[in-house]
C-alpha atoms as a PDB file:
ATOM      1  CA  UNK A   1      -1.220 -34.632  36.448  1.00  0.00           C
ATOM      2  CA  UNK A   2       1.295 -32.278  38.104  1.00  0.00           C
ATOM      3  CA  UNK A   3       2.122 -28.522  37.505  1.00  0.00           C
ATOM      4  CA  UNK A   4       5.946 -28.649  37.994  1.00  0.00           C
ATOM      5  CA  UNK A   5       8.525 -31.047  36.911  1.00  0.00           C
ATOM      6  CA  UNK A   6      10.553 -33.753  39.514  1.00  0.00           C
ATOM      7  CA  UNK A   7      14.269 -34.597  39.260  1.00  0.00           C
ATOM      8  CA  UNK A   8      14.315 -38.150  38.575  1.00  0.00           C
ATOM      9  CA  UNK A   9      17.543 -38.794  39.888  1.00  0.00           C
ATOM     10  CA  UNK A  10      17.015 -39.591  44.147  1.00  0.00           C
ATOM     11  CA  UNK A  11      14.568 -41.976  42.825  1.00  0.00           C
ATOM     12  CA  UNK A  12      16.693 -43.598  40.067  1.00  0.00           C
ATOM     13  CA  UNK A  13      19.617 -43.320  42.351  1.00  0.00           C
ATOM     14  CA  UNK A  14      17.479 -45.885  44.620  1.00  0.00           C
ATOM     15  CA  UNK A  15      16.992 -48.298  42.340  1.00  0.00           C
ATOM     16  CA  UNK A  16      20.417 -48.532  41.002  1.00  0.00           C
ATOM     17  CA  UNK A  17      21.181 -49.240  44.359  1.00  0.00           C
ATOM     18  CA  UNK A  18      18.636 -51.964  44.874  1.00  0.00           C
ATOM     19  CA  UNK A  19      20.363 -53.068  41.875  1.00  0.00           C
ATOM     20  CA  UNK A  20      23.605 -52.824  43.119  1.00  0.00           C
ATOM     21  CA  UNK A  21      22.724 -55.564  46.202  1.00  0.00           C
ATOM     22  CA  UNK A  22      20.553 -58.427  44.273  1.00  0.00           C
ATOM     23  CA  UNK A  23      22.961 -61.128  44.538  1.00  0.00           C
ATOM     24  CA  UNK A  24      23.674 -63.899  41.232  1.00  0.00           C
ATOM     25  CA  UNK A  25      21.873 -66.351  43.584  1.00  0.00           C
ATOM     26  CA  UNK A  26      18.538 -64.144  43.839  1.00  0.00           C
ATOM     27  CA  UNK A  27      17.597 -64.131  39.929  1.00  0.00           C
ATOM     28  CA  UNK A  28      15.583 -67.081  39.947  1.00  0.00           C
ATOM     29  CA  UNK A  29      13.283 -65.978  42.771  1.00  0.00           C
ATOM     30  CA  UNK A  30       9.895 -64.439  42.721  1.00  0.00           C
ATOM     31  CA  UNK A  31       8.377 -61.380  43.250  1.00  0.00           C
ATOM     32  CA  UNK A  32       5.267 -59.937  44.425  1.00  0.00           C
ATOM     33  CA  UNK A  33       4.571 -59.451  40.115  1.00  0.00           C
ATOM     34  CA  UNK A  34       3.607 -63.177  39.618  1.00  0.00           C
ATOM     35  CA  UNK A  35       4.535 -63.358  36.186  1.00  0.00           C
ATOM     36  CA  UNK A  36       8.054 -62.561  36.571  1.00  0.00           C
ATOM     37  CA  UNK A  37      11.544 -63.483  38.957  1.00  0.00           C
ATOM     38  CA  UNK A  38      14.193 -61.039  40.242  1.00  0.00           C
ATOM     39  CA  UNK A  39      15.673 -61.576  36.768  1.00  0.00           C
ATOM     40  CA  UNK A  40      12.459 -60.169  34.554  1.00  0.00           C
ATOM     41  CA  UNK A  41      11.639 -57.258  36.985  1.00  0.00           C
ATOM     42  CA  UNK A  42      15.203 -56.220  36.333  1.00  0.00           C
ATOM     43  CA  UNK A  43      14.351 -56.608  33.068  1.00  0.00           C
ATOM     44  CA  UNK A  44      11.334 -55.079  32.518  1.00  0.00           C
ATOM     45  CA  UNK A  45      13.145 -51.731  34.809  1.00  0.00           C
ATOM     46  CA  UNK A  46      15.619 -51.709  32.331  1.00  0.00           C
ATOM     47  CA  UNK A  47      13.137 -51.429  28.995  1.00  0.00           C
ATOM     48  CA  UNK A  48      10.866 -49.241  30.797  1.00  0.00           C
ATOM     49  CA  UNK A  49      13.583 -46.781  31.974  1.00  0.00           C
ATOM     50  CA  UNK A  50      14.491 -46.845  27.857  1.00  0.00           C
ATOM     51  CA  UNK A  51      11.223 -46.181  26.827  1.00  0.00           C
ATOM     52  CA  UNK A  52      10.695 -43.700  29.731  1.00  0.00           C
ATOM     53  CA  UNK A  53      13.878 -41.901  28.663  1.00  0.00           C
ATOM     54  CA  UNK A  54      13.100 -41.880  24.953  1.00  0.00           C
ATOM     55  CA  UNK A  55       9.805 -40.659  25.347  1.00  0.00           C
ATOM     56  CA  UNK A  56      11.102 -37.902  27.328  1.00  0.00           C
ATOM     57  CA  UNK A  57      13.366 -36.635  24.194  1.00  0.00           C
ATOM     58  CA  UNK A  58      10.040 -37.821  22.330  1.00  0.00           C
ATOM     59  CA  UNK A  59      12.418 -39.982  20.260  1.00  0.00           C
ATOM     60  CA  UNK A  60       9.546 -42.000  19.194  1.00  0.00           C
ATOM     61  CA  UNK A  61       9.407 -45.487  17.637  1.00  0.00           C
ATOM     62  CA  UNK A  62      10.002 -49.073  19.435  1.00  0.00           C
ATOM     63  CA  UNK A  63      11.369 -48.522  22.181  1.00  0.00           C
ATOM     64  CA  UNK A  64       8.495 -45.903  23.107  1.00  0.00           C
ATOM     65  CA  UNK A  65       5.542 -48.164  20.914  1.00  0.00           C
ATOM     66  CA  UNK A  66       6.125 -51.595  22.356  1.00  0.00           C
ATOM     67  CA  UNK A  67       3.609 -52.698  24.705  1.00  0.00           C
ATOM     68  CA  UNK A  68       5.211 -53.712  27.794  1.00  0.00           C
ATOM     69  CA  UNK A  69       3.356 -57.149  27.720  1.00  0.00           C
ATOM     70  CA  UNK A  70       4.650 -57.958  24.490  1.00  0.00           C
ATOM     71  CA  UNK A  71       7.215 -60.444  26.161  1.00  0.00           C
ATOM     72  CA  UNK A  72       8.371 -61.329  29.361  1.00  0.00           C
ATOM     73  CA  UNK A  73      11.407 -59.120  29.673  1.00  0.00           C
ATOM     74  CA  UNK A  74      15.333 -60.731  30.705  1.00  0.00           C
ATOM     75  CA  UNK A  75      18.395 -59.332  31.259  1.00  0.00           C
ATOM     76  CA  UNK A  76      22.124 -59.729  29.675  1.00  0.00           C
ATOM     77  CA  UNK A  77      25.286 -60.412  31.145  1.00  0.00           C
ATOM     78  CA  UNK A  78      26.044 -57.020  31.215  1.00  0.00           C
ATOM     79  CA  UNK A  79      22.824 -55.966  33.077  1.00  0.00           C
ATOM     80  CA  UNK A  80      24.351 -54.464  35.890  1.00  0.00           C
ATOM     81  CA  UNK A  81      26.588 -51.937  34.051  1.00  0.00           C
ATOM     82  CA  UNK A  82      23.548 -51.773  31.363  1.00  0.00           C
ATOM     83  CA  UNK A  83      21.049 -50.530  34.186  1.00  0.00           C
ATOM     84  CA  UNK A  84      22.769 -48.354  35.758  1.00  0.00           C
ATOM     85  CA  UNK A  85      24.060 -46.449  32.346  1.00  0.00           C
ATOM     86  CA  UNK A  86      20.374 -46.073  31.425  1.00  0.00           C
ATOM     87  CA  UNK A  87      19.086 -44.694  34.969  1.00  0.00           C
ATOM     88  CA  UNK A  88      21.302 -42.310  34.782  1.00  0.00           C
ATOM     89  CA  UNK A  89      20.392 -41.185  30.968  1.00  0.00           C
ATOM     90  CA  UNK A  90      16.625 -41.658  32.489  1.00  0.00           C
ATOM     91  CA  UNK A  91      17.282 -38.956  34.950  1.00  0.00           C
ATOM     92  CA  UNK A  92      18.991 -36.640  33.009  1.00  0.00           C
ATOM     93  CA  UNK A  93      16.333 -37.133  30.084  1.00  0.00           C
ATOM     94  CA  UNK A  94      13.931 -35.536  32.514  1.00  0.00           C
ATOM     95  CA  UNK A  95      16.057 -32.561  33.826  1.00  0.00           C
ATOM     96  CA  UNK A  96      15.005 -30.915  30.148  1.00  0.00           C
ATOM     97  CA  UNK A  97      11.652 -29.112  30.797  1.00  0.00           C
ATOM     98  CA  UNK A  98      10.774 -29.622  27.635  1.00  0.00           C
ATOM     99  CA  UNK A  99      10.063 -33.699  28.220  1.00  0.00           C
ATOM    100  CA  UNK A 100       7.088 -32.486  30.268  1.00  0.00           C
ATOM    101  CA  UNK A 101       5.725 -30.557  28.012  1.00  0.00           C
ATOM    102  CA  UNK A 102       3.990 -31.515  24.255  1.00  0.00           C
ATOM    103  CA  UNK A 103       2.559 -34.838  23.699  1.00  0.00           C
ATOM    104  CA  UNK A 104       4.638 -38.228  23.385  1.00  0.00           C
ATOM    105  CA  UNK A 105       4.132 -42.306  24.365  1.00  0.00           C
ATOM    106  CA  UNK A 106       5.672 -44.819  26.099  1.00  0.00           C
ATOM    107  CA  UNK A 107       4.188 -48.706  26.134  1.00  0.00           C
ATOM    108  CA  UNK A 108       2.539 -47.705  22.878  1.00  0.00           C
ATOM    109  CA  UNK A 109       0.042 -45.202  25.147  1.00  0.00           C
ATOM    110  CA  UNK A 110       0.031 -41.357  23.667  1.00  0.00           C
ATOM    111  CA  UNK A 111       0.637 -39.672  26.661  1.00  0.00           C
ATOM    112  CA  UNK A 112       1.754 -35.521  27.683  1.00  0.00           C
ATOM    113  CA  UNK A 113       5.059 -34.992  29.109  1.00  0.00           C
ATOM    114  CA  UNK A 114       3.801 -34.146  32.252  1.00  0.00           C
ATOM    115  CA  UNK A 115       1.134 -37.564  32.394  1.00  0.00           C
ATOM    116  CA  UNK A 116       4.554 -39.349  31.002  1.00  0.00           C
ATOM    117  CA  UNK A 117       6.955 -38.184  33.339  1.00  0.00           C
ATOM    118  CA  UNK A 118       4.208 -38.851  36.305  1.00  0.00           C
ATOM    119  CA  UNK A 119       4.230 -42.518  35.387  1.00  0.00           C
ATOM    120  CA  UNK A 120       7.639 -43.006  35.252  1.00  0.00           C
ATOM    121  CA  UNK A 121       8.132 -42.515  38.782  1.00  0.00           C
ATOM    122  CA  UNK A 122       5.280 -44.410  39.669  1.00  0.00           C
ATOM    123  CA  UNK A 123       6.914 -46.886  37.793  1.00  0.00           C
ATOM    124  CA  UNK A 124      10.393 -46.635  39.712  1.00  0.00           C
ATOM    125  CA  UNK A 125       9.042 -46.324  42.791  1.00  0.00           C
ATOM    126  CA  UNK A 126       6.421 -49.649  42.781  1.00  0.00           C
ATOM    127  CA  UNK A 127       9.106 -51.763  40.981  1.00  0.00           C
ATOM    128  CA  UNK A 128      11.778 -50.607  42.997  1.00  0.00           C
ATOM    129  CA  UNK A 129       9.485 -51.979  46.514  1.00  0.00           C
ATOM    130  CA  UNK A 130       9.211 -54.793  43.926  1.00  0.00           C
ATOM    131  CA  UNK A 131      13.043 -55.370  43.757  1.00  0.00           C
ATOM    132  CA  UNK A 132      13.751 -54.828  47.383  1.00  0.00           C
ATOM    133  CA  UNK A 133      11.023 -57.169  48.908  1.00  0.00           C
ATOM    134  CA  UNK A 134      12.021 -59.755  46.084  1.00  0.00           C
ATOM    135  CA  UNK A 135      15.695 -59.857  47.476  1.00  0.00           C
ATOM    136  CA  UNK A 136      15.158 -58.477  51.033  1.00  0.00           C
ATOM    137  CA  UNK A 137      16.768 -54.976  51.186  1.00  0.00           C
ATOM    138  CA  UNK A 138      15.462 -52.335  52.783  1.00  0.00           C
ATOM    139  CA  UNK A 139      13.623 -49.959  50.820  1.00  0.00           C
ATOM    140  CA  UNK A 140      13.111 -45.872  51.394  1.00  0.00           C
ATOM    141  CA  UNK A 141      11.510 -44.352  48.216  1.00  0.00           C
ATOM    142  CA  UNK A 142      12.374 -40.530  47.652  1.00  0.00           C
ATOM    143  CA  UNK A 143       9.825 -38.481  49.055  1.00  0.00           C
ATOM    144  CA  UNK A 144       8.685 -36.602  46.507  1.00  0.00           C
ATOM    145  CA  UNK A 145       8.343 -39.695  44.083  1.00  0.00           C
ATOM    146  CA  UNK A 146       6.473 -41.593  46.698  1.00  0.00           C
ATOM    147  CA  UNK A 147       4.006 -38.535  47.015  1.00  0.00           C
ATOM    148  CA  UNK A 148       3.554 -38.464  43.151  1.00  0.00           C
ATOM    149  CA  UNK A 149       2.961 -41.820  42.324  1.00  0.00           C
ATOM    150  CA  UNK A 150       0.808 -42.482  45.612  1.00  0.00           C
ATOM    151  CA  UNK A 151      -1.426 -39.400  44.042  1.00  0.00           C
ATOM    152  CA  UNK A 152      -1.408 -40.990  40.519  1.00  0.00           C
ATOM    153  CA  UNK A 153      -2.692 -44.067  41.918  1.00  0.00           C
ATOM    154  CA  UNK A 154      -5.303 -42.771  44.097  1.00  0.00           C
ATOM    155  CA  UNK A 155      -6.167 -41.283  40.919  1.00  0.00           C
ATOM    156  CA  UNK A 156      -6.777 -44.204  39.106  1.00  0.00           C
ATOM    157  CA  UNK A 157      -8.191 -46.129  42.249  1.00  0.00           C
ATOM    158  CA  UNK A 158     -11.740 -46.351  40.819  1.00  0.00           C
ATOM    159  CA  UNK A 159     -10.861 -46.621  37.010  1.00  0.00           C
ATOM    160  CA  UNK A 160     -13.490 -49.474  36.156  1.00  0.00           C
ATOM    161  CA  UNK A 161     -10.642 -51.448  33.678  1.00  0.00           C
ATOM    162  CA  UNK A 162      -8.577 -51.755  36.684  1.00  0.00           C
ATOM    163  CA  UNK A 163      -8.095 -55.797  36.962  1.00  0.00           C
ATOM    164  CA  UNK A 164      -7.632 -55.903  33.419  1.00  0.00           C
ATOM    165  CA  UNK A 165      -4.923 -53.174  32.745  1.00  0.00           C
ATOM    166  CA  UNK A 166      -1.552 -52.096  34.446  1.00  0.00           C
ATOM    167  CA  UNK A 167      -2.820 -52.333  38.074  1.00  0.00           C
ATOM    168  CA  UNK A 168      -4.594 -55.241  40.118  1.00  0.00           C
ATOM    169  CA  UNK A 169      -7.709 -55.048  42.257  1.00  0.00           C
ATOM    170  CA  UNK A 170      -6.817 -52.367  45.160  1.00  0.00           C
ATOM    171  CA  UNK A 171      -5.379 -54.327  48.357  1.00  0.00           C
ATOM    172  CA  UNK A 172      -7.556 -52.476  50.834  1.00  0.00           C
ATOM    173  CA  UNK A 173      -4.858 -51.519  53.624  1.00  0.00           C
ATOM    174  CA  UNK A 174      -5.443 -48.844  56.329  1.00  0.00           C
ATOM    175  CA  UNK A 175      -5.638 -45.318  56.646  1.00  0.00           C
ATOM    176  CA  UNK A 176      -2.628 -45.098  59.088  1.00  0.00           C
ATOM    177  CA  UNK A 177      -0.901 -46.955  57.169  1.00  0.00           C
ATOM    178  CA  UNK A 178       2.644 -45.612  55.676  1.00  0.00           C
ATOM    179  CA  UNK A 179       2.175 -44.139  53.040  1.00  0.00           C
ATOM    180  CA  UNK A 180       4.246 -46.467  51.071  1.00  0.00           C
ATOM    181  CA  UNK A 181       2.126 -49.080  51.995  1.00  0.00           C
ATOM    182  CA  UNK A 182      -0.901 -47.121  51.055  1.00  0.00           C
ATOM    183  CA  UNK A 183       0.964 -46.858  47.681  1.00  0.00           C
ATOM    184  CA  UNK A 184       1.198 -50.396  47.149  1.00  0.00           C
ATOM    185  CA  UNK A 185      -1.928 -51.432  48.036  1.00  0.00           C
ATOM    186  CA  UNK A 186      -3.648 -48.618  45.623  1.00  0.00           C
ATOM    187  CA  UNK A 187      -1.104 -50.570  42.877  1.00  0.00           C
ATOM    188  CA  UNK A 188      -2.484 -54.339  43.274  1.00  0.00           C
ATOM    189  CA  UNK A 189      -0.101 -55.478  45.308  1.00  0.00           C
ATOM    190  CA  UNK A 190       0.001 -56.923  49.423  1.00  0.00           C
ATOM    191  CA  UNK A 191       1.984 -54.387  51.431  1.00  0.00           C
ATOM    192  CA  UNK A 192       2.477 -58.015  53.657  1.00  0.00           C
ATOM    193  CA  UNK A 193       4.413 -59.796  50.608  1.00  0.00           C
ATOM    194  CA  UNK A 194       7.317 -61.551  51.536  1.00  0.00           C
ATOM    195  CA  UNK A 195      10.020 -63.842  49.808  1.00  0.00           C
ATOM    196  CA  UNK A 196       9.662 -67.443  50.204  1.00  0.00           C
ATOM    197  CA  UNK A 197      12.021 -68.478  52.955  1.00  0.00           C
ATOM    198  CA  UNK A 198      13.344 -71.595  50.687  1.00  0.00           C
END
């Protein structure tokens, strides 16, 4: 899925940021994933940047095994701290060139490094226009995450499980779009989703 490896770290560095500005009041709210509020897409980021890290050191067993719609995930009290300590070990997990190489899983999938380390960013950078249209921020992806994860779903755009795995129906949304929007819509999701105003 890609020849050379990405630093992690813009990308993470954006989300703990997001992070950083969802208010106490904003946890309850939903999101544009209709299963879950602010409070479970911060804590589904958190297990998947676990799993994502562990498979990168292949350190393999629950963390990396554990389907990720085993349970609707939650955060602590300590979430903020918690999140931000494992971004950072997310990142630097990835730095080693040796997580995107060999074979390892994450969600219970067997997976290469390189297929591994693809969908992680595609996970941070969907979840985190997740987070910041959830609790109105502003939201600027890295560049070179965007490009990767907007390639891995273009990829997948005509897998025929789609509807019934990770990613919803395609939004259809135009050519000229952004290309974040492009990204979203290729992912399930309404580049158009807003917040409820109450």
């Amino acid at each position: 899925m890609t020849d050379s490896a990405l630093d992690l770290e813009p990308q993470t560095g954006v989300i703990a940021r997001l992070a950083d500005g969802v208010r106490d009041d904003q946890l309850t709210d939903g999101t544009p994933c209709p299963q879950y509020a602010v409070r479970n897409l911060l804590g589904h980021l958190l297990g998947l940047s676990v799993a994502f890290r562990d498979a990168a050191r292949k350190d393999l067993g629950p963390t990396t095994d554990t389907p990720p719609d085993a349970a609707v995930p939650d955060i602590g009290p300590g979430w903020r701290e918690e999140l931000a300590k494992v971004l950072a070990e997310l990142a630097e997990a990835w730095r080693d060139p040796a997580a995107w190489t060999g074979e390892t899983r994450a969600g219970s999938v067997p997976l290469t490094g390189a297929e591994a380390g693809v969908v992680a960013v595609n996970e941070l950078v969907i979840h985190g226009w997740d987070l910041a249209r959830a609790t109105g921020q502003p939201y600027a992806p890295e560049p070179a995450a965007l490009q990767l994860s907007y390639g891995m779903l273009l990829a997948a755009a005509d897998d025929p499980s789609r509807g019934g795995g990770i990613f919803g129906p395609v939004v259809p949304v135009p050519d000229e779009a952004p290309l974040l929007d492009r990204a979203v819509g290729l992912s399930g999701r309404d580049p158009r989703w807003q917040a409820s105003a109450d």
